[in-house]
Amino acid sequence: MSTAILTGQPVPGSSIEGDLRSLGFEVRIAADPADAESLLAQVPGDRRVAVVDARFVGHPHALRLGLTDPRFPLAAIPGAVTAQPAGRQALTRALARETSTQGTLLVDSLADRITGALDVDVHRPELGSLVAAVPADPQARNEARQAVAAVDDEAVRLKSAVKSRDGFFTTFFISPYSRYIARWCARRGLTPNQVTTASLLTALIAAGCAATGTRGGFVAAGVLLIASFVLDCTDGQLARYSLQYSTLGAWLDATFDRAKEYAYYAGLALGAARGGDDVWALALGAMVLQTCRHIVDFSFNEANHDATANTSPTAALSDKLDSVGWTVWLRRMIVLPIGERWALIAVLTAVTTPRITFYVLLVGCAFAATYTTAGRVLRSLTRKAERTDRAARALADLADSGALVELLSRKVRVPAAPLSAAAAGLLVVTSAALWGATWPTLLAALVYVALSAAAVSRPLKGALDWLVPPFFRAAEYGTVLILAAESEVNGALPAAFGLVAAVAYHHYDTVYRIRGNAGAPPHWLVRAIGGHEGRTLVVVTLAVVLTAAQFKVALTVLAVAVALVVLLESIRFWVSAGAPAVHDEGEPA
C-alpha cells in the first residue's frame, strides 16, 4: 500500500484525506518537517510515498495524475510530490535539505519546497483544465473550490483516456464509445492486460472463422476482427483512464497487435485453401511488406531520436500541411494505420475473397510504404542534423548482425552503408528470383554476407543509414518467400510463413526493448539464431542441397527452433524486466 504524508494544519471541510485514501494511500499526518522526515523513514523502501500539503484543493484526477502514475520515479503537481522506490533517496535528500535550511518549524508549502529542492528530473503531468492549487487564504480557497466545481473531473478523465493523435477510423468510429467500455472495465476491476488478452483471443477466433473458408465464416471473421480492434483501443484507454501502466502490459500490447494481424493472414490463407485457392504467397508477402514498413518507421525514429540541429525544410512543409484541417486526416489515412488497415481487411473479408483481400492490402500497403519512406528520405537528405552514438548503437542493434558479419566487418571499411546494404539485398533476392535454389544463388548469398559486413563496418551515423535495417529485413524475408514459392511443394509456403513470423517476432522484440531503454536482446541470442546474414545463408544452402520435400521439412524445423529460442528468452525478459513501464501508444503505420 502507498503512503501519503499530509503536512500543515488540517482545513475544515477539506476532502484531501478521503481523496488520497480513494487512490489507495494510507494517510499519515506530520506536524512539522522533522515529523515528516521521521514518517518518511518509517515507510518501507519498496512502497510509493507522497508528501501532500493539507491545504490542497483540486480535482481527484489531478491527484491521480500527479501521485499514481507508475512510469515515473518522481512526479509533482502544485501542493504534492511523490516518489516510487527508485526516487526515494532523492526525496529524502530534498526533505533533509529543506529541514536544515528552513528549520524544523516551517511546515507551510513543504511539498512545493521539496519539489524545488529535488536534484533530479521530476515529472509534471499536463493538467489542462483540472485544478491543483494550495490557496493561501479563505478567499483563494473559495475561488479554487468554485473552479473545481466548474470543471467536470470525469469528463476530463474520459477525454484524456483517448490518444491525442490517432487515425481517422479510430478517432471517429471507435473512440467515441470505446472510452466508455474502458470506464466500465475500470469500475469492475479489469486490467489493461486482461483486455489485451481478450483482444488477442477475439482475433484468433476471427482467424479461425476465416479458416473455415465459408461465406458465413468470412462474415463472422470480419465482425470479430473489428471487435478485436475495439478491445485493442480499449486496453490503452483503460491504461490511461486508470493509470495502470506496466512493463509487461506495454510488451503485450505491442506484440499482440502483430500476432493478431499475422494470425489473421494465416487464417485467410487456410480458408482460401479450403476453397481451392492457394494464397499463402500473398499472405507471406503481406506480412513481409508490413514488417518492413514497421522497421522503416522504427529505424527512422531511432536515428533521429536525439538528433540535434534539425533544420529540414521538408519537415517544415509537413508542419504547415498539418495546420490545414483536411490534410491532417488525409495524410493519416493514406499511410494505412492499424485502424484503417484492419477495417479494410474486415470489410473485404466479409464481402469478397481472401485473394482480393490480399491484393488490395498489398497495393494499399505498398503505396503507403512508398509515401512514408520517400518523405523520410527527403527529410534525411535536407536536414542538417548530427546523429548521436546512441542512435548509431540502436541502428546497429536493429540490423541484427550475427557472428559472420561481426567477423568480416573488422576487416573492411566502407562509408556508403545504405548502398552496401541495398546492393546486398538486391543481389540475393534477385538471384533467388532468377535462378532459384541453385549454386549461383548460394554464391550470391555469400556475397550478401560480405556486403552486409561492409554496411555495418562503421557507426551508422549517416543521413540515410537508418535504411540499413529495412534493407536487411527485406532481403532476408524476401529470400525465404521466393525460395519457398519456387520449391512448388505443398506446405513449403506455410513453413516459410512460420519462419518469417518467428524471425519478425524477434525483430519486433528488439524494437520494443530499445524503445523501453532496456537495450537490445542478449548477444548470445542473436548469435544462437544466426543473425540476418546467417539465417539467409542457411536457408539458401538448405534450398540448394536438399530436395523440395526435404526443404519444406527443414524450414519447419528452423521455424520451430527459432520460435522456441526467441519466445522463451523474450518471455523471461519481459516478465522479470525492470524496464520503464511505458504503455505502447500505438504503431505509426
XYZ file of C-alpha atoms in Angstrom:
589
model
C 0.000 0.000 0.000
C 1.226 3.520 -0.797
C 1.691 6.119 1.942
C 0.800 9.808 1.859
C 2.202 12.222 4.446
C -0.071 15.232 4.974
C 1.753 18.338 6.163
C 0.373 21.507 7.705
C -2.761 22.333 9.621
C -5.912 20.393 8.560
C -8.516 22.548 6.808
C -12.138 22.150 7.941
C -14.265 20.623 5.207
C -11.278 19.506 3.134
C -11.674 16.255 1.196
C -7.955 15.663 0.749
C -7.721 12.727 3.176
C -10.670 10.961 1.587
C -9.326 11.617 -1.909
C -5.928 10.159 -1.011
C -7.489 7.069 0.551
C -9.659 6.555 -2.546
C -6.440 6.478 -4.578
C -5.010 3.729 -2.376
C -2.886 5.784 0.004
C -2.507 5.216 3.695
C -2.635 8.725 5.177
C -0.324 9.915 7.971
C -0.215 13.404 9.492
C 3.036 15.318 10.010
C 3.030 18.243 12.415
C 6.320 19.689 11.160
C 9.197 18.901 8.768
C 11.049 16.856 11.380
C 7.920 14.761 11.877
C 7.634 14.369 8.104
C 11.249 13.142 7.981
C 10.506 10.619 10.702
C 7.360 9.371 8.977
C 9.182 9.137 5.657
C 11.899 6.997 7.228
C 9.249 4.636 8.615
C 7.746 3.893 5.183
C 9.167 0.631 3.752
C 11.580 1.216 0.892
C 9.518 -0.782 -1.617
C 6.469 1.487 -1.255
C 5.433 4.637 -3.081
C 5.356 7.658 -0.764
C 3.860 11.106 -1.260
C 4.126 14.391 0.621
C 0.937 16.429 0.292
C 0.013 19.875 1.582
C -3.090 19.643 3.791
C -4.381 22.861 2.195
C -4.518 21.251 -1.266
C -7.640 21.964 -3.317
C -8.133 20.243 -6.638
C -9.712 17.504 -8.690
C -9.228 13.874 -7.664
C -7.971 13.125 -11.163
C -5.312 15.806 -10.792
C -4.101 13.951 -7.705
C -4.303 10.668 -9.606
C -2.175 12.035 -12.445
C 0.339 13.536 -10.066
C 0.642 10.764 -7.499
C -0.172 7.367 -9.029
C 1.410 7.181 -12.498
C 3.834 4.222 -12.284
C 6.016 5.336 -15.190
C 7.971 7.998 -13.348
C 10.230 7.702 -10.269
C 9.366 11.244 -9.170
C 6.315 13.339 -10.005
C 4.756 16.521 -8.686
C 1.791 18.841 -9.020
C 1.196 22.035 -7.024
C 0.906 21.019 -3.384
C 2.026 17.391 -3.792
C 5.123 15.385 -4.641
C 5.530 11.617 -4.882
C 8.364 9.131 -5.191
C 8.498 5.496 -6.190
C 11.239 3.314 -4.646
C 13.669 4.428 -7.376
C 13.165 8.077 -6.365
C 13.086 7.675 -2.575
C 16.683 8.709 -1.975
C 16.230 11.927 -3.937
C 13.044 12.717 -1.997
C 14.764 12.024 1.335
C 17.698 14.271 0.414
C 15.376 17.094 -0.630
C 13.359 16.874 2.595
C 16.535 16.847 4.697
C 17.838 19.837 2.782
C 14.641 21.798 3.384
C 14.614 20.883 7.080
C 18.200 22.008 7.567
C 17.863 25.303 5.677
C 14.330 26.378 6.647
C 14.243 24.991 10.168
C 12.074 22.298 11.682
C 9.088 24.551 12.450
C 8.282 25.909 8.977
C 5.783 23.419 7.546
C 3.833 25.631 5.147
C 4.222 24.693 1.470
C 6.580 21.850 2.415
C 5.577 19.718 -0.582
C 6.324 22.504 -3.069
C 9.594 23.346 -1.325
C 10.668 19.707 -1.520
C 9.852 19.688 -5.225
C 12.020 22.742 -5.761
C 14.878 21.174 -3.791
C 14.955 17.910 -5.762
C 18.236 17.469 -7.583
C 16.886 15.106 -10.287
C 14.236 15.340 -13.006
C 10.632 15.457 -11.814
C 7.653 14.564 -13.995
C 4.990 17.278 -14.026
C 1.815 15.999 -15.730
C -0.222 18.218 -18.007
C -3.381 19.015 -16.041
C -5.231 21.067 -18.652
C -8.446 22.346 -17.106
C -8.008 20.281 -13.932
C -7.403 22.287 -10.772
C -4.488 21.675 -8.402
C -3.717 24.540 -6.024
C -2.671 25.433 -2.483
C -4.765 28.503 -1.553
C -3.111 30.900 0.881
C -6.297 32.359 2.416
C -10.039 31.614 2.723
C -10.967 33.760 -0.288
C -8.463 31.993 -2.529
C -9.701 28.662 -1.189
C -13.276 29.545 -2.049
C -12.266 30.587 -5.571
C -10.328 27.337 -6.036
C -13.311 25.282 -4.900
C -15.540 27.137 -7.365
C -13.025 26.381 -10.128
C -13.108 22.687 -9.170
C -16.906 22.656 -9.332
C -16.884 24.334 -12.736
C -14.901 21.531 -14.390
C -16.278 18.009 -14.810
C -13.459 15.814 -13.486
C -14.909 12.636 -15.005
C -15.374 14.194 -18.446
C -11.749 15.306 -18.464
C -10.645 11.859 -17.359
C -12.635 10.188 -20.139
C -11.298 12.592 -22.745
C -7.684 12.099 -21.645
C -8.107 8.330 -21.954
C -8.104 8.752 -25.746
C -4.821 9.340 -27.548
C -4.440 12.916 -28.755
C -3.134 11.737 -32.148
C -4.919 8.838 -33.768
C -6.165 7.671 -37.148
C -9.424 8.780 -38.763
C -11.209 5.454 -38.316
C -10.148 5.109 -34.692
C -10.993 8.724 -33.831
C -14.468 8.800 -35.364
C -15.642 5.182 -35.357
C -14.040 3.565 -32.297
C -13.014 6.052 -29.595
C -16.434 7.741 -29.201
C -17.691 4.582 -27.450
C -14.585 2.540 -26.580
C -13.681 5.058 -23.864
C -16.913 4.144 -22.082
C -16.038 0.471 -22.375
C -12.700 1.365 -20.758
C -14.511 3.085 -17.879
C -16.821 0.079 -17.495
C -13.768 -2.174 -17.280
C -12.103 0.104 -14.720
C -15.152 0.129 -12.462
C -15.203 -3.670 -12.469
C -11.544 -4.028 -11.629
C -10.425 -5.318 -15.027
C -6.829 -4.599 -16.012
C -5.441 -3.478 -19.385
C -3.579 -6.790 -19.680
C -6.845 -8.701 -19.368
C -8.431 -6.571 -22.091
C -5.326 -7.020 -24.275
C -5.603 -10.779 -23.863
C -9.310 -10.653 -24.708
C -8.441 -8.726 -27.872
C -5.918 -11.411 -28.849
C -8.379 -14.234 -28.222
C -11.049 -12.445 -30.259
C -8.650 -12.014 -33.178
C -7.597 -15.661 -33.003
C -11.266 -16.713 -33.094
C -11.670 -14.397 -36.099
C -8.740 -16.130 -37.782
C -10.363 -19.479 -37.027
C -13.621 -18.310 -38.613
C -11.728 -17.149 -41.708
C -10.027 -20.550 -41.873
C -13.396 -22.260 -42.369
C -13.468 -20.974 -45.930
C -17.231 -20.366 -45.864
C -19.039 -17.097 -46.543
C -20.565 -17.199 -43.067
C -17.126 -17.760 -41.604
C -15.690 -14.823 -43.550
C -18.501 -12.505 -42.382
C -18.035 -13.611 -38.771
C -14.269 -13.137 -39.137
C -14.717 -9.538 -40.317
C -17.061 -8.687 -37.455
C -14.787 -10.298 -34.866
C -11.713 -8.541 -36.275
C -13.406 -5.175 -35.709
C -14.415 -6.300 -32.204
C -10.797 -7.237 -31.547
C -9.703 -3.782 -32.656
C -12.256 -2.136 -30.359
C -10.741 -4.088 -27.458
C -7.270 -3.181 -28.707
C -8.170 0.505 -28.395
C -9.890 -0.104 -25.065
C -6.816 -1.570 -23.358
C -4.778 1.573 -23.964
C -7.657 3.816 -22.972
C -8.139 1.793 -19.798
C -4.430 2.177 -19.013
C -4.674 5.941 -19.429
C -8.026 6.208 -17.646
C -6.861 4.337 -14.538
C -3.080 4.887 -14.941
C -2.486 1.136 -14.928
C 0.768 1.109 -16.842
C 3.188 -1.804 -16.686
C 6.256 -3.104 -18.479
C 4.525 -6.399 -19.191
C 1.446 -4.569 -20.437
C 3.486 -2.464 -22.855
C 5.068 -5.608 -24.284
C 1.764 -7.477 -24.548
C 0.024 -4.555 -26.225
C 2.803 -4.138 -28.779
C 3.476 -7.777 -29.665
C -0.132 -8.954 -29.597
C -1.000 -6.468 -32.350
C 1.474 -8.206 -34.625
C 0.366 -11.684 -33.539
C -3.287 -10.831 -34.202
C -2.747 -9.409 -37.669
C -0.403 -12.130 -38.882
C -2.513 -14.930 -37.398
C -5.439 -13.469 -39.315
C -3.408 -13.556 -42.540
C -2.770 -17.254 -41.894
C -6.461 -17.828 -41.234
C -7.373 -16.205 -44.550
C -4.809 -18.351 -46.366
C -6.188 -21.516 -44.764
C -9.740 -20.504 -45.661
C -8.748 -19.846 -49.257
C -7.035 -23.238 -49.438
C -10.295 -24.916 -48.365
C -11.885 -23.301 -51.390
C -9.120 -24.473 -53.689
C -7.199 -21.190 -53.904
C -3.564 -21.057 -52.734
C -2.813 -17.545 -51.442
C -0.020 -18.396 -48.997
C 2.466 -16.425 -51.088
C 0.199 -13.372 -50.856
C -0.237 -13.847 -47.098
C 3.503 -14.104 -46.596
C 4.059 -11.133 -48.899
C 1.636 -9.050 -46.837
C 3.454 -9.975 -43.643
C 6.844 -9.171 -45.193
C 5.653 -5.808 -46.513
C 4.009 -4.816 -43.234
C 7.034 -5.826 -41.153
C 9.376 -3.910 -43.461
C 7.112 -0.851 -43.158
C 7.399 -1.026 -39.400
C 11.171 -1.382 -39.397
C 11.372 1.731 -41.619
C 9.341 3.614 -39.013
C 11.366 2.317 -36.090
C 14.762 2.851 -37.733
C 13.951 6.394 -38.814
C 12.642 7.321 -35.375
C 15.630 5.817 -33.579
C 18.094 7.515 -35.935
C 16.506 10.890 -35.158
C 15.504 10.222 -31.550
C 18.024 12.654 -30.132
C 19.488 14.208 -33.265
C 20.453 17.856 -32.930
C 20.071 20.819 -35.300
C 17.035 19.594 -37.210
C 16.575 22.165 -39.961
C 14.772 20.131 -42.628
C 12.575 22.266 -44.944
C 10.619 19.076 -45.715
C 9.696 18.780 -42.030
C 8.682 22.447 -42.018
C 6.418 21.847 -45.024
C 4.875 18.862 -43.262
C 4.143 21.031 -40.230
C 2.444 23.602 -42.461
C 0.259 20.924 -44.042
C -0.745 19.743 -40.583
C -2.154 23.215 -39.917
C -4.777 22.655 -42.636
C -7.551 20.516 -41.152
C -8.462 18.229 -44.055
C -4.834 17.422 -44.940
C -4.204 16.081 -41.439
C -6.834 13.362 -41.774
C -5.946 12.628 -45.391
C -2.282 12.126 -44.558
C -3.137 9.930 -41.594
C -5.436 7.769 -43.708
C -3.226 7.189 -46.746
C -0.479 5.611 -44.639
C -2.984 2.892 -43.662
C -2.504 2.931 -39.882
C -3.756 -0.033 -37.930
C -7.362 1.176 -37.641
C -7.821 1.834 -41.354
C -5.923 -1.321 -42.253
C -7.982 -3.597 -40.023
C -11.246 -2.008 -41.155
C -10.203 -2.560 -44.779
C -9.287 -6.196 -44.108
C -12.503 -6.839 -42.173
C -14.807 -5.390 -44.838
C -13.013 -7.102 -47.718
C -13.036 -10.429 -45.875
C -16.780 -10.216 -45.359
C -17.771 -9.217 -48.909
C -15.006 -10.535 -51.214
C -12.467 -13.376 -51.304
C -9.113 -13.834 -49.494
C -7.258 -13.317 -52.774
C -8.930 -9.953 -53.399
C -8.375 -9.000 -49.759
C -4.652 -9.633 -50.060
C -4.370 -7.898 -53.450
C -5.972 -4.723 -52.111
C -3.962 -4.911 -48.890
C -0.674 -5.329 -50.770
C -1.410 -2.434 -53.125
C -2.502 -0.167 -50.274
C 0.449 -1.018 -48.056
C 2.891 -0.673 -50.961
C 1.576 2.821 -51.709
C 1.708 3.758 -48.023
C 5.245 2.399 -47.709
C 6.399 4.345 -50.760
C 4.783 7.552 -49.498
C 6.202 7.395 -45.975
C 9.659 6.172 -46.979
C 10.035 8.811 -49.705
C 9.075 11.525 -47.231
C 11.599 10.302 -44.695
C 14.341 10.068 -47.294
C 13.655 13.683 -48.299
C 13.734 14.766 -44.671
C 17.008 12.984 -44.102
C 18.658 14.465 -47.187
C 17.531 18.036 -46.475
C 18.137 18.195 -42.750
C 21.365 19.218 -41.083
C 21.490 17.056 -38.008
C 24.219 15.334 -36.049
C 23.394 11.741 -35.138
C 24.479 10.513 -31.728
C 26.301 7.405 -30.568
C 23.048 6.210 -29.020
C 21.289 6.389 -32.392
C 24.135 4.538 -34.094
C 24.009 1.821 -31.442
C 20.246 1.451 -31.851
C 20.563 1.086 -35.638
C 23.328 -1.489 -35.195
C 21.087 -3.468 -32.851
C 18.168 -3.218 -35.286
C 20.443 -4.504 -38.061
C 20.559 -7.844 -36.180
C 24.001 -8.849 -37.432
C 25.345 -12.255 -36.454
C 28.794 -13.734 -35.967
C 29.722 -13.797 -39.669
C 29.116 -10.078 -40.135
C 30.880 -9.285 -36.865
C 33.969 -11.152 -38.023
C 34.091 -9.681 -41.506
C 33.202 -6.115 -40.506
C 36.542 -5.818 -38.688
C 38.390 -6.357 -41.958
C 36.518 -3.935 -44.244
C 35.642 -0.248 -44.080
C 33.004 1.075 -46.475
C 31.494 4.539 -45.889
C 28.366 4.081 -48.048
C 26.397 1.865 -45.669
C 22.923 2.182 -47.306
C 24.354 1.426 -50.768
C 26.151 -1.664 -49.492
C 23.034 -2.902 -47.693
C 20.824 -2.204 -50.726
C 23.249 -3.920 -53.086
C 23.483 -6.920 -50.758
C 19.731 -7.316 -50.513
C 19.099 -6.735 -54.199
C 21.747 -9.290 -55.153
C 20.452 -12.170 -53.041
C 16.755 -11.538 -53.741
C 17.302 -11.125 -57.481
C 19.442 -14.271 -57.624
C 16.760 -16.262 -55.804
C 14.113 -14.955 -58.206
C 16.134 -15.610 -61.360
C 17.951 -18.837 -60.567
C 16.047 -20.316 -57.628
C 17.731 -22.969 -55.487
C 20.971 -23.170 -57.472
C 24.667 -22.693 -56.800
C 24.738 -19.139 -58.255
C 22.152 -18.175 -55.616
C 24.342 -19.672 -52.911
C 27.283 -17.647 -54.239
C 25.066 -14.549 -54.138
C 24.222 -15.336 -50.500
C 27.932 -15.462 -49.662
C 28.436 -12.064 -51.309
C 25.399 -10.843 -49.354
C 27.202 -11.725 -46.127
C 30.313 -9.792 -47.209
C 28.379 -6.709 -48.336
C 26.315 -6.790 -45.138
C 29.533 -6.699 -43.137
C 30.700 -3.720 -45.187
C 27.420 -1.902 -44.497
C 27.896 -2.023 -40.717
C 31.680 -1.662 -40.656
C 31.356 1.952 -39.497
C 28.991 3.589 -36.971
C 25.620 4.180 -38.641
C 25.536 7.972 -38.366
C 24.985 8.910 -41.994
C 21.914 10.742 -43.253
C 20.390 7.596 -44.766
C 21.957 4.934 -42.563
C 18.552 4.262 -40.988
C 17.732 2.413 -44.238
C 20.241 -0.344 -43.440
C 17.984 -2.420 -41.113
C 14.976 -2.252 -43.518
C 17.179 -3.391 -46.409
C 18.358 -6.376 -44.351
C 14.769 -7.253 -43.367
C 13.570 -7.096 -46.974
C 16.488 -9.243 -48.131
C 16.066 -11.977 -45.538
C 12.277 -12.199 -45.673
C 12.160 -11.839 -49.458
C 14.681 -14.630 -49.975
C 12.705 -17.014 -47.786
C 9.470 -16.142 -49.605
C 10.909 -16.601 -53.095
C 12.723 -19.874 -52.407
C 9.672 -21.364 -50.689
C 7.415 -20.300 -53.566
C 9.773 -21.710 -56.185
C 10.058 -25.060 -54.411
C 6.500 -25.741 -55.610
C 5.881 -28.312 -52.881
C 2.733 -28.329 -50.784
C 3.414 -26.904 -47.339
C 6.617 -25.007 -48.142
C 4.986 -21.579 -48.065
C 3.167 -22.178 -44.754
C 6.511 -23.321 -43.303
C 8.145 -20.171 -44.662
C 5.306 -18.124 -43.168
C 6.078 -19.661 -39.774
C 9.801 -18.975 -40.097
C 9.329 -15.334 -41.103
C 6.783 -14.889 -38.296
C 9.277 -16.232 -35.726
C 12.099 -14.017 -37.013
C 9.805 -10.998 -37.268
C 8.797 -11.521 -33.645
C 12.492 -11.376 -32.722
C 12.879 -8.130 -34.634
C 9.807 -6.562 -33.009
C 11.066 -7.711 -29.618
C 14.352 -5.933 -30.336
C 12.481 -2.740 -31.215
C 10.406 -2.689 -28.038
C 13.414 -3.396 -25.833
C 15.205 -0.420 -27.382
C 12.120 1.790 -27.044
C 11.888 0.812 -23.376
C 15.551 1.776 -22.852
C 16.255 -1.840 -21.898
C 18.906 -2.428 -24.548
C 18.946 -4.991 -27.331
C 18.407 -8.734 -26.805
C 21.438 -10.527 -25.327
C 24.331 -11.161 -27.668
C 24.098 -14.918 -27.221
C 20.535 -14.897 -28.553
C 21.466 -13.052 -31.745
C 24.350 -15.463 -32.304
C 22.236 -18.518 -31.480
C 19.699 -17.716 -34.187
C 22.398 -16.719 -36.667
C 21.812 -13.037 -37.299
C 20.090 -11.950 -40.501
C 23.042 -12.999 -42.684
C 23.441 -16.389 -41.027
C 19.767 -17.265 -41.404
C 19.724 -16.118 -45.030
C 22.800 -18.187 -45.823
C 21.369 -21.248 -44.053
C 18.024 -21.011 -45.912
C 19.737 -20.648 -49.293
C 22.102 -23.541 -48.526
C 19.217 -25.791 -47.464
C 17.305 -24.918 -50.639
C 20.315 -25.775 -52.790
C 21.416 -29.057 -51.179
C 18.010 -30.550 -50.249
C 15.089 -31.790 -52.287
C 11.931 -29.698 -52.308
C 10.222 -32.002 -49.809
C 13.266 -32.004 -47.525
C 13.493 -28.208 -47.818
C 9.916 -27.904 -46.548
C 10.766 -30.041 -43.507
C 13.945 -28.050 -42.895
C 12.026 -24.757 -42.982
C 9.545 -26.141 -40.491
C 12.275 -27.323 -38.114
C 14.091 -23.993 -38.435
C 10.868 -22.062 -37.739
C 10.133 -24.098 -34.603
C 13.717 -23.804 -33.332
C 13.897 -20.022 -33.824
C 10.429 -19.522 -32.315
C 11.268 -21.548 -29.189
C 14.571 -19.796 -28.506
C 13.214 -16.300 -29.190
C 9.932 -16.718 -27.310
C 11.468 -18.282 -24.207
C 14.072 -15.534 -23.885
C 11.548 -12.800 -24.652
C 9.023 -14.042 -22.095
C 11.766 -14.441 -19.486
C 12.951 -10.890 -20.063
C 9.611 -9.093 -20.131
C 8.090 -10.911 -17.190
C 11.083 -10.077 -14.988
C 12.267 -6.867 -16.640
C 12.954 -3.700 -14.762
C 12.413 -1.654 -17.899
C 10.349 1.542 -17.648
C 6.588 0.932 -17.598
C 5.755 2.810 -20.788
C 2.458 1.826 -22.368
C 2.704 1.498 -26.124
C 0.988 4.468 -27.742
C 0.259 2.657 -30.972
C 2.103 1.962 -34.147
C 2.961 4.791 -36.548
C 1.875 2.674 -39.520
